[in-house]
Amino acid sequence: MDDAVITDAALAARDGDRAAAARFVELTQQQVWRLLAHLADRGAAADLAQETYERAFGSLRRYRAESPARTWLLAIARHVAADHLRRRARRPVAPALLDDADEPLGAARPGDVAEGIALRLAVDALPTDRREAFVLTQLLGLGYAEAAQVVGCPIGTIRSRVARARADLVEGLGSTTTAGEAAVREP
Amino acid sequence: MSRDRIRGLPRPVGNPQTVEDDLPGMGPSDCAACREELSAELDGEGDPARRPAVRAHLRTCPACTAWREQAAVVTRLTRTAPAEAGPDLVARVLPSAPRGSRRRVGARVALAVVGVVQIVVGIAALVGLVGHGDGSAMLGGADMAHMGHETAAWNLALGTAFVAGAWWTRHLAGLLPVLGVFIVVLAVLSGLDLAAGRVEPDRVATHAVLLVGFVLSLAVARSAPRRGPGPAPRAVAGPRLGEDAGPDSARTPLASRDDLGPVARARPPRRDVA
Ligand SMILES: [Zn+2]
């Protein structure tokens, strides 16, 4: 995926080009959705992605291509996720738990699927900072510098968070520990 | 490897969130620093300067050697895991995409119309003039017919400029000084000529088209969204909550999009999890 293409689409969209706006969404929506699925919750990810684009389009006229549009957009998605978690924390009921139940917890399925689910659960059980760094660099394929820009932290912070996330996953997946346990183990 | 063995490994000192690059040379027991470097290497973000220290540490630390293998397995698993696909949101979010400003579009259409009118006026004048020179009144080395031709040429040129400017709006700004000078000079002279009875009011009225065209050009040029890199990045600071793209918060100068600092650094090929 080409950052320059995405940035050009964003600039054209800013100037009122609807086709470019559609292209901008097409090129970025999978990454936005995946980030939100891991940072907030899977069931709400589509709605949150929609909110992300609405916010992005709302502030697009102030976008000056100082950073690549993808990085800019993912930073917005990150805020949307944080806002969502804050909203949810304020409410007594947590409907997300129901949404998340589309995959049975701990279900043993053969082969890659089981591995994939185990991995997903383990990733989602990581502490927020590490999960964020891990998802950005491993699942979205961002470089450390880009991830640092999305998060708004030094590159070294991404570097150490990714390493810690890996260590947690090695631990979580290597033993028979459930992901839930892994989450409480280390605040 | 058992969990306890990993848990028993030394953790970095101090706040885990702040221990970073500043770890000094890697001691033989500094497993955390070693693993951070191993992790970065897996992502193609390793620091060549730390490589020798890491290799030296691995020779003396079977735990880190084993960790490297496991971390590689986890990494492979992550990258080969089927990517979860989200829904297609284009139709849902497109209604909130920015629209071109209606007024701007209106001004551009009006400008194109004025341009066409101006061209028609120019052609009409030209057709009416051709062959009508009688060679009597000479002015500055040209007879009246030739003066008329020059005027017609100007009218055609300005009309074309209006139409072109309506289409290629970015060139409009460059046109404004020429149009401005032309119109100011013409207005002053027309006023003087009118007062002295050297020109019919009808004739002066046709200049109004030019004036309208100029005003519209000004409107279109001024409403143009600014393109390209603005004054500055918020750099690595990134947007904070509540000001996703804060308008003009403290900005430092930045040259161009080729100079994006950290992002422009060489980085490993993107790993697209298919
Ligand atoms: Zn070690």
GROMACS .gro file of N, CA and C in nm, chain A residues 1 3-4 7-8 11 13-16 18 21-22 25-26 29-30 33-34 38 42 46-47 49-50 53-55 57 59-60 62 64-66 68 70 72 75-76 79 83 86 115 119-120 129 134 137-139 141-146 148-149 152-153 156-157 159-164 166-167 169-171 173 175 177 181 185-186, chain B residues 3 6-7 11-12 16-17 19-21 35-37 39-40 42-43 45-47 50 67 70-71 74-75 77-79 81-90 92-100 225-241 244-247 251 254 257 260 262-263 265 267 270-273:
model
  483
    1MET      N    1   0.084  -0.120   0.000
    1MET     CA    2   0.000   0.000   0.000
    1MET      C    3   0.088   0.125   0.000
    3ASP      N    4   0.177   0.497   0.072
    3ASP     CA    5   0.140   0.612   0.154
    3ASP      C    6   0.115   0.736   0.070
    4ALA      N    7   0.196   0.751  -0.037
    4ALA     CA    8   0.181   0.870  -0.120
    4ALA      C    9   0.044   0.870  -0.188
    7THR      N   10  -0.214   0.960   0.070
    7THR     CA   11  -0.208   1.103   0.105
    7THR      C   12  -0.267   1.189  -0.007
    8ASP      N   13  -0.236   1.153  -0.131
    8ASP     CA   14  -0.292   1.229  -0.244
    8ASP      C   15  -0.444   1.219  -0.245
   11LEU      N   16  -0.582   1.449   0.015
   11LEU     CA   17  -0.577   1.591  -0.024
   11LEU      C   18  -0.686   1.623  -0.125
   13ALA      N   19  -0.963   1.458  -0.159
   13ALA     CA   20  -1.091   1.449  -0.086
   13ALA      C   21  -1.117   1.579  -0.011
   14ARG      N   22  -1.013   1.634   0.046
   14ARG     CA   23  -1.024   1.760   0.120
   14ARG      C   24  -1.078   1.871   0.028
   15ASP      N   25  -1.035   1.866  -0.098
   15ASP     CA   26  -1.078   1.969  -0.192
   15ASP      C   27  -1.214   1.938  -0.253
   16GLY      N   28  -1.282   1.838  -0.198
   16GLY     CA   29  -1.418   1.812  -0.243
   16GLY      C   30  -1.433   1.702  -0.347
   18ARG      N   31  -1.513   1.363  -0.437
   18ARG     CA   32  -1.581   1.251  -0.370
   18ARG      C   33  -1.521   1.117  -0.409
   21ALA      N   34  -1.231   1.064  -0.203
   21ALA     CA   35  -1.270   1.029  -0.065
   21ALA      C   36  -1.301   0.880  -0.056
   22ALA      N   37  -1.373   0.829  -0.156
   22ALA     CA   38  -1.405   0.686  -0.158
   22ALA      C   39  -1.277   0.603  -0.167
   25VAL      N   40  -1.099   0.589   0.163
   25VAL     CA   41  -1.161   0.493   0.256
   25VAL      C   42  -1.125   0.350   0.215
   26GLU      N   43  -1.137   0.321   0.087
   26GLU     CA   44  -1.107   0.186   0.039
   26GLU      C   45  -0.966   0.143   0.076
   29GLN      N   46  -0.949   0.134   0.503
   29GLN     CA   47  -1.050   0.088   0.598
   29GLN      C   48  -1.015  -0.044   0.667
   30GLN      N   49  -0.944  -0.133   0.599
   30GLN     CA   50  -0.911  -0.259   0.665
   30GLN      C   51  -0.817  -0.236   0.782
   33TRP      N   52  -1.012  -0.066   1.063
   33TRP     CA   53  -1.100  -0.161   1.131
   33TRP      C   54  -1.020  -0.255   1.221
   34ARG      N   55  -0.909  -0.304   1.170
   34ARG     CA   56  -0.829  -0.398   1.248
   34ARG      C   57  -0.772  -0.333   1.374
   38HIS      N   58  -0.882  -0.437   1.770
   38HIS     CA   59  -0.789  -0.478   1.875
   38HIS      C   60  -0.779  -0.377   1.988
   42ARG      N   61  -1.421  -0.575   1.899
   42ARG     CA   62  -1.449  -0.625   1.765
   42ARG      C   63  -1.592  -0.594   1.721
   46ALA      N   64  -1.681  -0.173   1.351
   46ALA     CA   65  -1.735  -0.112   1.229
   46ALA      C   66  -1.791   0.027   1.260
   47ASP      N   67  -1.867   0.036   1.370
   47ASP     CA   68  -1.922   0.167   1.407
   47ASP      C   69  -1.811   0.265   1.441
   49ALA      N   70  -1.508   0.256   1.328
   49ALA     CA   71  -1.439   0.293   1.204
   49ALA      C   72  -1.518   0.403   1.133
   50GLN      N   73  -1.649   0.388   1.134
   50GLN     CA   74  -1.733   0.492   1.073
   50GLN      C   75  -1.710   0.625   1.145
   53TYR      N   76  -1.382   0.782   1.037
   53TYR     CA   77  -1.384   0.852   0.909
   53TYR      C   78  -1.464   0.981   0.918
   54GLU      N   79  -1.570   0.980   0.999
   54GLU     CA   80  -1.647   1.103   1.012
   54GLU      C   81  -1.563   1.212   1.077
   55ARG      N   82  -1.490   1.173   1.181
   55ARG     CA   83  -1.400   1.271   1.244
   55ARG      C   84  -1.292   1.316   1.146
   57PHE      N   85  -1.296   1.318   0.817
   57PHE     CA   86  -1.349   1.406   0.714
   57PHE      C   87  -1.380   1.543   0.772
   59SER      N   88  -1.216   1.697   1.004
   59SER     CA   89  -1.097   1.780   1.025
   59SER      C   90  -1.004   1.777   0.904
   60LEU      N   91  -1.055   1.721   0.795
   60LEU     CA   92  -0.970   1.708   0.675
   60LEU      C   93  -0.928   1.844   0.619
   62ARG      N   94  -0.826   2.083   0.767
   62ARG     CA   95  -0.707   2.133   0.834
   62ARG      C   96  -0.586   2.044   0.809
   64ARG      N   97  -0.273   1.911   0.631
   64ARG     CA   98  -0.177   1.974   0.541
   64ARG      C   99  -0.070   1.876   0.494
   65ALA      N  100  -0.097   1.748   0.506
   65ALA     CA  101   0.000   1.647   0.460
   65ALA      C  102   0.134   1.660   0.529
   66GLU      N  103   0.132   1.703   0.655
   66GLU     CA  104   0.258   1.711   0.730
   66GLU      C  105   0.305   1.572   0.767
   68PRO      N  106   0.203   1.147   0.673
   68PRO     CA  107   0.124   1.072   0.575
   68PRO      C  108  -0.021   1.058   0.624
   70ARG      N  109  -0.225   0.826   0.615
   70ARG     CA  110  -0.257   0.701   0.683
   70ARG      C  111  -0.222   0.711   0.832
   72TRP      N  112  -0.195   0.983   1.002
   72TRP     CA  113  -0.290   1.082   1.058
   72TRP      C  114  -0.423   1.014   1.090
   75ALA      N  115  -0.403   0.772   1.385
   75ALA     CA  116  -0.397   0.845   1.512
   75ALA      C  117  -0.539   0.883   1.554
   76ILE      N  118  -0.621   0.922   1.459
   76ILE     CA  119  -0.761   0.955   1.490
   76ILE      C  120  -0.834   0.830   1.537
   79HIS      N  121  -0.770   0.762   1.891
   79HIS     CA  122  -0.848   0.845   1.982
   79HIS      C  123  -0.993   0.798   1.991
   83ASP      N  124  -1.178   0.700   2.330
   83ASP     CA  125  -1.305   0.761   2.370
   83ASP      C  126  -1.411   0.654   2.393
   86ARG      N  127  -1.357   0.483   2.720
   86ARG     CA  128  -1.395   0.571   2.830
   86ARG      C  129  -1.547   0.575   2.845
  115GLU      N  130  -0.487  -2.181   1.622
  115GLU     CA  131  -0.369  -2.099   1.649
  115GLU      C  132  -0.402  -1.951   1.633
  119LEU      N  133  -0.389  -1.679   1.921
  119LEU     CA  134  -0.306  -1.561   1.904
  119LEU      C  135  -0.388  -1.434   1.928
  120ARG      N  136  -0.507  -1.433   1.869
  120ARG     CA  137  -0.591  -1.314   1.882
  120ARG      C  138  -0.625  -1.288   2.027
  129ASP      N  139  -0.081  -0.044   2.612
  129ASP     CA  140   0.032   0.016   2.541
  129ASP      C  141   0.103  -0.085   2.452
  134PHE      N  142   0.209  -0.347   1.932
  134PHE     CA  143   0.217  -0.475   1.862
  134PHE      C  144   0.122  -0.478   1.741
  137THR      N  145   0.254  -0.247   1.455
  137THR     CA  146   0.373  -0.292   1.382
  137THR      C  147   0.357  -0.431   1.322
  138GLN      N  148   0.285  -0.520   1.389
  138GLN     CA  149   0.278  -0.659   1.342
  138GLN      C  150   0.154  -0.686   1.257
  139LEU      N  151   0.040  -0.638   1.300
  139LEU     CA  152  -0.083  -0.670   1.226
  139LEU      C  153  -0.111  -0.568   1.117
  141GLY      N  154   0.149  -0.373   0.999
  141GLY     CA  155   0.272  -0.366   0.921
  141GLY      C  156   0.338  -0.230   0.917
  142LEU      N  157   0.311  -0.145   1.016
  142LEU     CA  158   0.377  -0.015   1.020
  142LEU      C  159   0.521  -0.029   1.067
  143GLY      N  160   0.608   0.059   1.016
  143GLY     CA  161   0.743   0.067   1.069
  143GLY      C  162   0.739   0.127   1.209
  144TYR      N  163   0.848   0.112   1.283
  144TYR     CA  164   0.850   0.166   1.420
  144TYR      C  165   0.828   0.317   1.418
  145ALA      N  166   0.888   0.384   1.320
  145ALA     CA  167   0.876   0.530   1.315
  145ALA      C  168   0.732   0.572   1.290
  146GLU      N  169   0.666   0.500   1.200
  146GLU     CA  170   0.525   0.532   1.172
  146GLU      C  171   0.439   0.507   1.295
  148ALA      N  172   0.531   0.512   1.596
  148ALA     CA  173   0.560   0.616   1.695
  148ALA      C  174   0.480   0.742   1.663
  149GLN      N  175   0.467   0.770   1.535
  149GLN     CA  176   0.393   0.889   1.495
  149GLN      C  177   0.243   0.875   1.526
  152GLY      N  178   0.226   0.890   1.902
  152GLY     CA  179   0.276   1.015   1.956
  152GLY      C  180   0.377   0.992   2.067
  153CYS      N  181   0.472   0.904   2.040
  153CYS     CA  182   0.575   0.873   2.139
  153CYS      C  183   0.707   0.853   2.065
  156GLY      N  184   1.186   0.471   2.041
  156GLY     CA  185   1.237   0.377   2.139
  156GLY      C  186   1.126   0.318   2.225
  157THR      N  187   1.022   0.396   2.247
  157THR     CA  188   0.910   0.346   2.326
  157THR      C  189   0.838   0.235   2.251
  159ARG      N  190   0.970   0.049   2.027
  159ARG     CA  191   1.065  -0.061   2.024
  159ARG      C  192   1.054  -0.148   2.150
  160SER      N  193   1.052  -0.082   2.265
  160SER     CA  194   1.049  -0.161   2.389
  160SER      C  195   0.910  -0.219   2.412
  161ARG      N  196   0.805  -0.147   2.371
  161ARG     CA  197   0.671  -0.202   2.390
  161ARG      C  198   0.649  -0.326   2.303
  162VAL      N  199   0.700  -0.321   2.181
  162VAL     CA  200   0.685  -0.437   2.093
  162VAL      C  201   0.759  -0.557   2.153
  163ALA      N  202   0.878  -0.530   2.204
  163ALA     CA  203   0.957  -0.639   2.263
  163ALA      C  204   0.883  -0.699   2.383
  164ARG      N  205   0.824  -0.612   2.466
  164ARG     CA  206   0.752  -0.661   2.582
  164ARG      C  207   0.626  -0.739   2.541
  166ARG      N  208   0.595  -0.905   2.270
  166ARG     CA  209   0.644  -1.036   2.223
  166ARG      C  210   0.671  -1.128   2.340
  167ALA      N  211   0.736  -1.072   2.440
  167ALA     CA  212   0.769  -1.154   2.558
  167ALA      C  213   0.641  -1.208   2.621
  169LEU      N  214   0.359  -1.261   2.474
  169LEU     CA  215   0.298  -1.360   2.386
  169LEU      C  216   0.373  -1.492   2.391
  170VAL      N  217   0.506  -1.482   2.397
  170VAL     CA  218   0.586  -1.604   2.409
  170VAL      C  219   0.541  -1.679   2.533
  171GLU      N  220   0.524  -1.603   2.639
  171GLU     CA  221   0.481  -1.662   2.763
  171GLU      C  222   0.339  -1.718   2.753
  173LEU      N  223   0.146  -1.790   2.487
  173LEU     CA  224   0.120  -1.895   2.389
  173LEU      C  225   0.207  -2.017   2.413
  175SER      N  226   0.306  -2.148   2.703
  175SER     CA  227   0.252  -2.235   2.807
  175SER      C  228   0.103  -2.255   2.781
  177THR      N  229  -0.120  -2.138   2.964
  177THR     CA  230  -0.192  -2.030   3.028
  177THR      C  231  -0.302  -1.976   2.938
  181GLU      N  232  -0.560  -1.505   3.207
  181GLU     CA  233  -0.462  -1.505   3.314
  181GLU      C  234  -0.346  -1.413   3.281
  185ARG      N  235  -0.176  -1.097   3.499
  185ARG     CA  236  -0.042  -1.122   3.551
  185ARG      C  237   0.039  -0.993   3.564
  186GLU      N  238   0.027  -0.910   3.460
  186GLU     CA  239   0.113  -0.794   3.459
  186GLU      C  240   0.032  -0.669   3.425
  190ARG      N  241   0.721  -2.158   3.206
  190ARG     CA  242   0.686  -2.020   3.232
  190ARG      C  243   0.774  -1.962   3.341
  193ILE      N  244   1.098  -1.821   3.234
  193ILE     CA  245   1.093  -1.688   3.175
  193ILE      C  246   1.067  -1.582   3.282
  194ARG      N  247   0.976  -1.619   3.373
  194ARG     CA  248   0.943  -1.521   3.476
  194ARG      C  249   1.061  -1.490   3.565
  198ARG      N  250   1.409  -0.854   3.505
  198ARG     CA  251   1.332  -0.751   3.436
  198ARG      C  252   1.414  -0.623   3.434
  199PRO      N  253   1.389  -0.538   3.340
  199PRO     CA  254   1.462  -0.410   3.341
  199PRO      C  255   1.427  -0.332   3.467
  203PRO      N  256   0.893   0.024   3.372
  203PRO     CA  257   0.907  -0.051   3.248
  203PRO      C  258   0.875   0.034   3.124
  204GLN      N  259   0.790   0.135   3.141
  204GLN     CA  260   0.750   0.214   3.024
  204GLN      C  261   0.860   0.310   2.981
  206VAL      N  262   1.205   0.259   3.030
  206VAL     CA  263   1.336   0.202   2.999
  206VAL      C  264   1.346   0.185   2.848
  207GLU      N  265   1.437   0.254   2.789
  207GLU     CA  266   1.441   0.249   2.644
  207GLU      C  267   1.583   0.246   2.592
  208ASP      N  268   1.602   0.332   2.493
  208ASP     CA  269   1.730   0.333   2.424
  208ASP      C  270   1.850   0.357   2.516
  222ARG      N  271   1.672  -0.887   2.452
  222ARG     CA  272   1.546  -0.929   2.389
  222ARG      C  273   1.481  -0.815   2.312
  223GLU      N  274   1.498  -0.696   2.364
  223GLU     CA  275   1.444  -0.582   2.290
  223GLU      C  276   1.511  -0.572   2.154
  224GLU      N  277   1.641  -0.594   2.154
  224GLU     CA  278   1.714  -0.587   2.028
  224GLU      C  279   1.675  -0.704   1.937
  226SER      N  280   1.395  -0.853   1.931
  226SER     CA  281   1.261  -0.822   1.883
  226SER      C  282   1.267  -0.723   1.766
  227ALA      N  283   1.349  -0.621   1.782
  227ALA     CA  284   1.363  -0.522   1.675
  227ALA      C  285   1.420  -0.587   1.549
  229LEU      N  286   1.373  -0.886   1.451
  229LEU     CA  287   1.265  -0.961   1.385
  229LEU      C  288   1.181  -0.870   1.296
  230ASP      N  289   1.175  -0.743   1.331
  230ASP     CA  290   1.098  -0.648   1.252
  230ASP      C  291   1.184  -0.572   1.151
  232GLU      N  292   1.420  -0.381   1.230
  232GLU     CA  293   1.447  -0.250   1.286
  232GLU      C  294   1.564  -0.256   1.385
  233GLY      N  295   1.647  -0.358   1.367
  233GLY     CA  296   1.760  -0.375   1.458
  233GLY      C  297   1.862  -0.263   1.444
  234ASP      N  298   1.938  -0.245   1.550
  234ASP     CA  299   2.042  -0.143   1.551
  234ASP      C  300   2.176  -0.213   1.530
  237ARG      N  301   2.431  -0.239   1.804
  237ARG     CA  302   2.413  -0.326   1.922
  237ARG      C  303   2.430  -0.474   1.889
  254TRP      N  304   1.455  -1.785   2.383
  254TRP     CA  305   1.351  -1.681   2.366
  254TRP      C  306   1.347  -1.634   2.222
  257GLN      N  307   1.149  -1.874   2.019
  257GLN     CA  308   1.006  -1.865   2.046
  257GLN      C  309   0.946  -1.737   1.991
  258ALA      N  310   1.021  -1.630   2.006
  258ALA     CA  311   0.971  -1.502   1.954
  258ALA      C  312   0.957  -1.509   1.803
  261VAL      N  313   0.636  -1.695   1.730
  261VAL     CA  314   0.519  -1.608   1.752
  261VAL      C  315   0.505  -1.509   1.638
  262THR      N  316   0.619  -1.453   1.596
  262THR     CA  317   0.615  -1.355   1.488
  262THR      C  318   0.564  -1.417   1.359
  264LEU      N  319   0.378  -1.680   1.333
  264LEU     CA  320   0.237  -1.710   1.355
  264LEU      C  321   0.151  -1.585   1.331
  265THR      N  322   0.200  -1.472   1.383
  265THR     CA  323   0.128  -1.346   1.368
  265THR      C  324   0.113  -1.308   1.221
  266ARG      N  325   0.222  -1.326   1.149
  266ARG     CA  326   0.220  -1.278   1.010
  266ARG      C  327   0.146  -1.373   0.917
  268ALA      N  328  -0.114  -1.556   1.024
  268ALA     CA  329  -0.253  -1.570   1.067
  268ALA      C  330  -0.343  -1.501   0.965
  269PRO      N  331  -0.457  -1.563   0.933
  269PRO     CA  332  -0.547  -1.500   0.836
  269PRO      C  333  -0.592  -1.365   0.889
  270ALA      N  334  -0.581  -1.262   0.805
  270ALA     CA  335  -0.621  -1.128   0.846
  270ALA      C  336  -0.772  -1.123   0.857
  271GLU      N  337  -0.819  -1.069   0.967
  271GLU     CA  338  -0.964  -1.054   0.981
  271GLU      C  339  -1.007  -0.938   0.895
  272ALA      N  340  -1.117  -0.956   0.827
  272ALA     CA  341  -1.164  -0.852   0.737
  272ALA      C  342  -1.283  -0.779   0.798
  273GLY      N  343  -1.277  -0.650   0.794
  273GLY     CA  344  -1.390  -0.568   0.839
  273GLY      C  345  -1.485  -0.543   0.724
  274PRO      N  346  -1.600  -0.484   0.754
  274PRO     CA  347  -1.699  -0.457   0.650
  274PRO      C  348  -1.655  -0.340   0.560
  275ASP      N  349  -1.715  -0.334   0.443
  275ASP     CA  350  -1.687  -0.222   0.352
  275ASP      C  351  -1.768  -0.102   0.398
  276LEU      N  352  -1.697   0.006   0.430
  276LEU     CA  353  -1.763   0.121   0.492
  276LEU      C  354  -1.783   0.239   0.396
  277VAL      N  355  -1.737   0.222   0.272
  277VAL     CA  356  -1.736   0.337   0.181
  277VAL      C  357  -1.873   0.405   0.175
  279ARG      N  358  -2.116   0.392   0.380
  279ARG     CA  359  -2.160   0.447   0.508
  279ARG      C  360  -2.095   0.580   0.541
  280VAL      N  361  -1.969   0.594   0.504
  280VAL     CA  362  -1.898   0.715   0.549
  280VAL      C  363  -1.890   0.825   0.443
  281LEU      N  364  -1.917   0.787   0.319
  281LEU     CA  365  -1.900   0.887   0.213
  281LEU      C  366  -1.987   1.012   0.230
  282PRO      N  367  -2.108   0.997   0.284
  282PRO     CA  368  -2.189   1.119   0.303
  282PRO      C  369  -2.120   1.226   0.387
  283SER      N  370  -2.028   1.185   0.474
  283SER     CA  371  -1.963   1.287   0.557
  283SER      C  372  -1.835   1.341   0.494
  284ALA      N  373  -1.801   1.294   0.376
  284ALA     CA  374  -1.682   1.345   0.308
  284ALA      C  375  -1.705   1.490   0.268
  285PRO      N  376  -1.597   1.569   0.268
  285PRO     CA  377  -1.612   1.711   0.235
  285PRO      C  378  -1.666   1.732   0.094
  286ARG      N  379  -1.753   1.829   0.083
  286ARG     CA  380  -1.803   1.866  -0.049
  286ARG      C  381  -1.728   1.989  -0.096
  287GLY      N  382  -1.716   2.001  -0.225
  287GLY     CA  383  -1.661   2.124  -0.278
  287GLY      C  384  -1.757   2.236  -0.240
  412PRO      N  385  -0.876   2.601  -0.161
  412PRO     CA  386  -0.816   2.537  -0.045
  412PRO      C  387  -0.666   2.536  -0.062
  413ARG      N  388  -0.596   2.559   0.048
  413ARG     CA  389  -0.449   2.557   0.037
  413ARG      C  390  -0.403   2.415   0.019
  414ARG      N  391  -0.317   2.395  -0.075
  414ARG     CA  392  -0.272   2.260  -0.108
  414ARG      C  393  -0.129   2.240  -0.061
  415GLY      N  394  -0.094   2.115  -0.046
  415GLY     CA  395   0.044   2.083  -0.019
  415GLY      C  396   0.080   2.103   0.127
  416PRO      N  397   0.206   2.081   0.158
  416PRO     CA  398   0.248   2.087   0.297
  416PRO      C  399   0.231   2.227   0.351
  417GLY      N  400   0.172   2.236   0.465
  417GLY     CA  401   0.153   2.364   0.529
  417GLY      C  402   0.279   2.400   0.605
  418PRO      N  403   0.263   2.487   0.701
  418PRO     CA  404   0.381   2.531   0.773
  418PRO      C  405   0.455   2.421   0.845
  419ALA      N  406   0.384   2.324   0.901
  419ALA     CA  407   0.461   2.234   0.986
  419ALA      C  408   0.390   2.111   1.035
  420PRO      N  409   0.468   2.016   1.081
  420PRO     CA  410   0.412   1.895   1.138
  420PRO      C  411   0.397   1.915   1.287
  421ARG      N  412   0.311   1.839   1.347
  421ARG     CA  413   0.317   1.831   1.491
  421ARG      C  414   0.417   1.722   1.525
  422ALA      N  415   0.491   1.686   1.424
  422ALA     CA  416   0.601   1.591   1.436
  422ALA      C  417   0.562   1.470   1.517
  423VAL      N  418   0.651   1.428   1.602
  423VAL     CA  419   0.630   1.304   1.674
  423VAL      C  420   0.532   1.325   1.790
  424ALA      N  421   0.504   1.450   1.820
  424ALA     CA  422   0.416   1.476   1.932
  424ALA      C  423   0.277   1.418   1.908
  425GLY      N  424   0.236   1.415   1.782
  425GLY     CA  425   0.108   1.352   1.748
  425GLY      C  426  -0.008   1.427   1.808
  426PRO      N  427  -0.126   1.399   1.754
  426PRO     CA  428  -0.243   1.468   1.805
  426PRO      C  429  -0.281   1.418   1.944
  427ARG      N  430  -0.325   1.508   2.025
  427ARG     CA  431  -0.371   1.471   2.159
  427ARG      C  432  -0.521   1.455   2.155
  428LEU      N  433  -0.571   1.394   2.258
  428LEU     CA  434  -0.715   1.376   2.267
  428LEU      C  435  -0.786   1.510   2.252
  431ASP      N  436  -0.788   1.632   1.749
  431ASP     CA  437  -0.741   1.536   1.649
  431ASP      C  438  -0.654   1.598   1.543
  432ALA      N  439  -0.692   1.713   1.498
  432ALA     CA  440  -0.608   1.778   1.398
  432ALA      C  441  -0.611   1.925   1.429
  433GLY      N  442  -0.574   1.955   1.547
  433GLY     CA  443  -0.578   2.093   1.598
  433GLY      C  444  -0.537   2.189   1.490
  434PRO      N  445  -0.607   2.297   1.475
  434PRO     CA  446  -0.587   2.383   1.360
  434PRO      C  447  -0.447   2.440   1.351
  438ARG      N  448   0.342   2.521   1.565
  438ARG     CA  449   0.399   2.453   1.450
  438ARG      C  450   0.539   2.504   1.425
  441LEU      N  451   0.861   2.339   0.825
  441LEU     CA  452   0.898   2.213   0.759
  441LEU      C  453   0.911   2.238   0.611
  444ARG      N  454   0.722   1.755   0.170
  444ARG     CA  455   0.679   1.621   0.204
  444ARG      C  456   0.791   1.520   0.193
  447LEU      N  457   1.003   1.435   0.589
  447LEU     CA  458   0.908   1.405   0.695
  447LEU      C  459   0.975   1.353   0.820
  449PRO      N  460   1.125   1.133   1.079
  449PRO     CA  461   1.137   0.990   1.111
  449PRO      C  462   1.076   0.899   1.005
  450VAL      N  463   0.964   0.941   0.949
  450VAL     CA  464   0.894   0.853   0.857
  450VAL      C  465   0.974   0.831   0.730
  452ARG      N  466   1.276   0.792   0.706
  452ARG     CA  467   1.388   0.701   0.726
  452ARG      C  468   1.366   0.569   0.655
  454ARG      N  469   1.303   0.206   0.603
  454ARG     CA  470   1.240   0.109   0.691
  454ARG      C  471   1.222  -0.021   0.614
  457ARG      N  472   0.717  -0.331   0.392
  457ARG     CA  473   0.593  -0.347   0.466
  457ARG      C  474   0.552  -0.493   0.468
  458ARG      N  475   0.508  -0.534   0.584
  458ARG     CA  476   0.463  -0.672   0.595
  458ARG      C  477   0.311  -0.673   0.587
  459ASP      N  478   0.262  -0.699   0.472
  459ASP     CA  479   0.117  -0.705   0.457
  459ASP      C  480   0.068  -0.844   0.490
  460VAL      N  481  -0.006  -0.853   0.594
  460VAL     CA  482  -0.062  -0.983   0.627
  460VAL      C  483  -0.179  -1.008   0.534
   0.00000   0.00000   0.00000
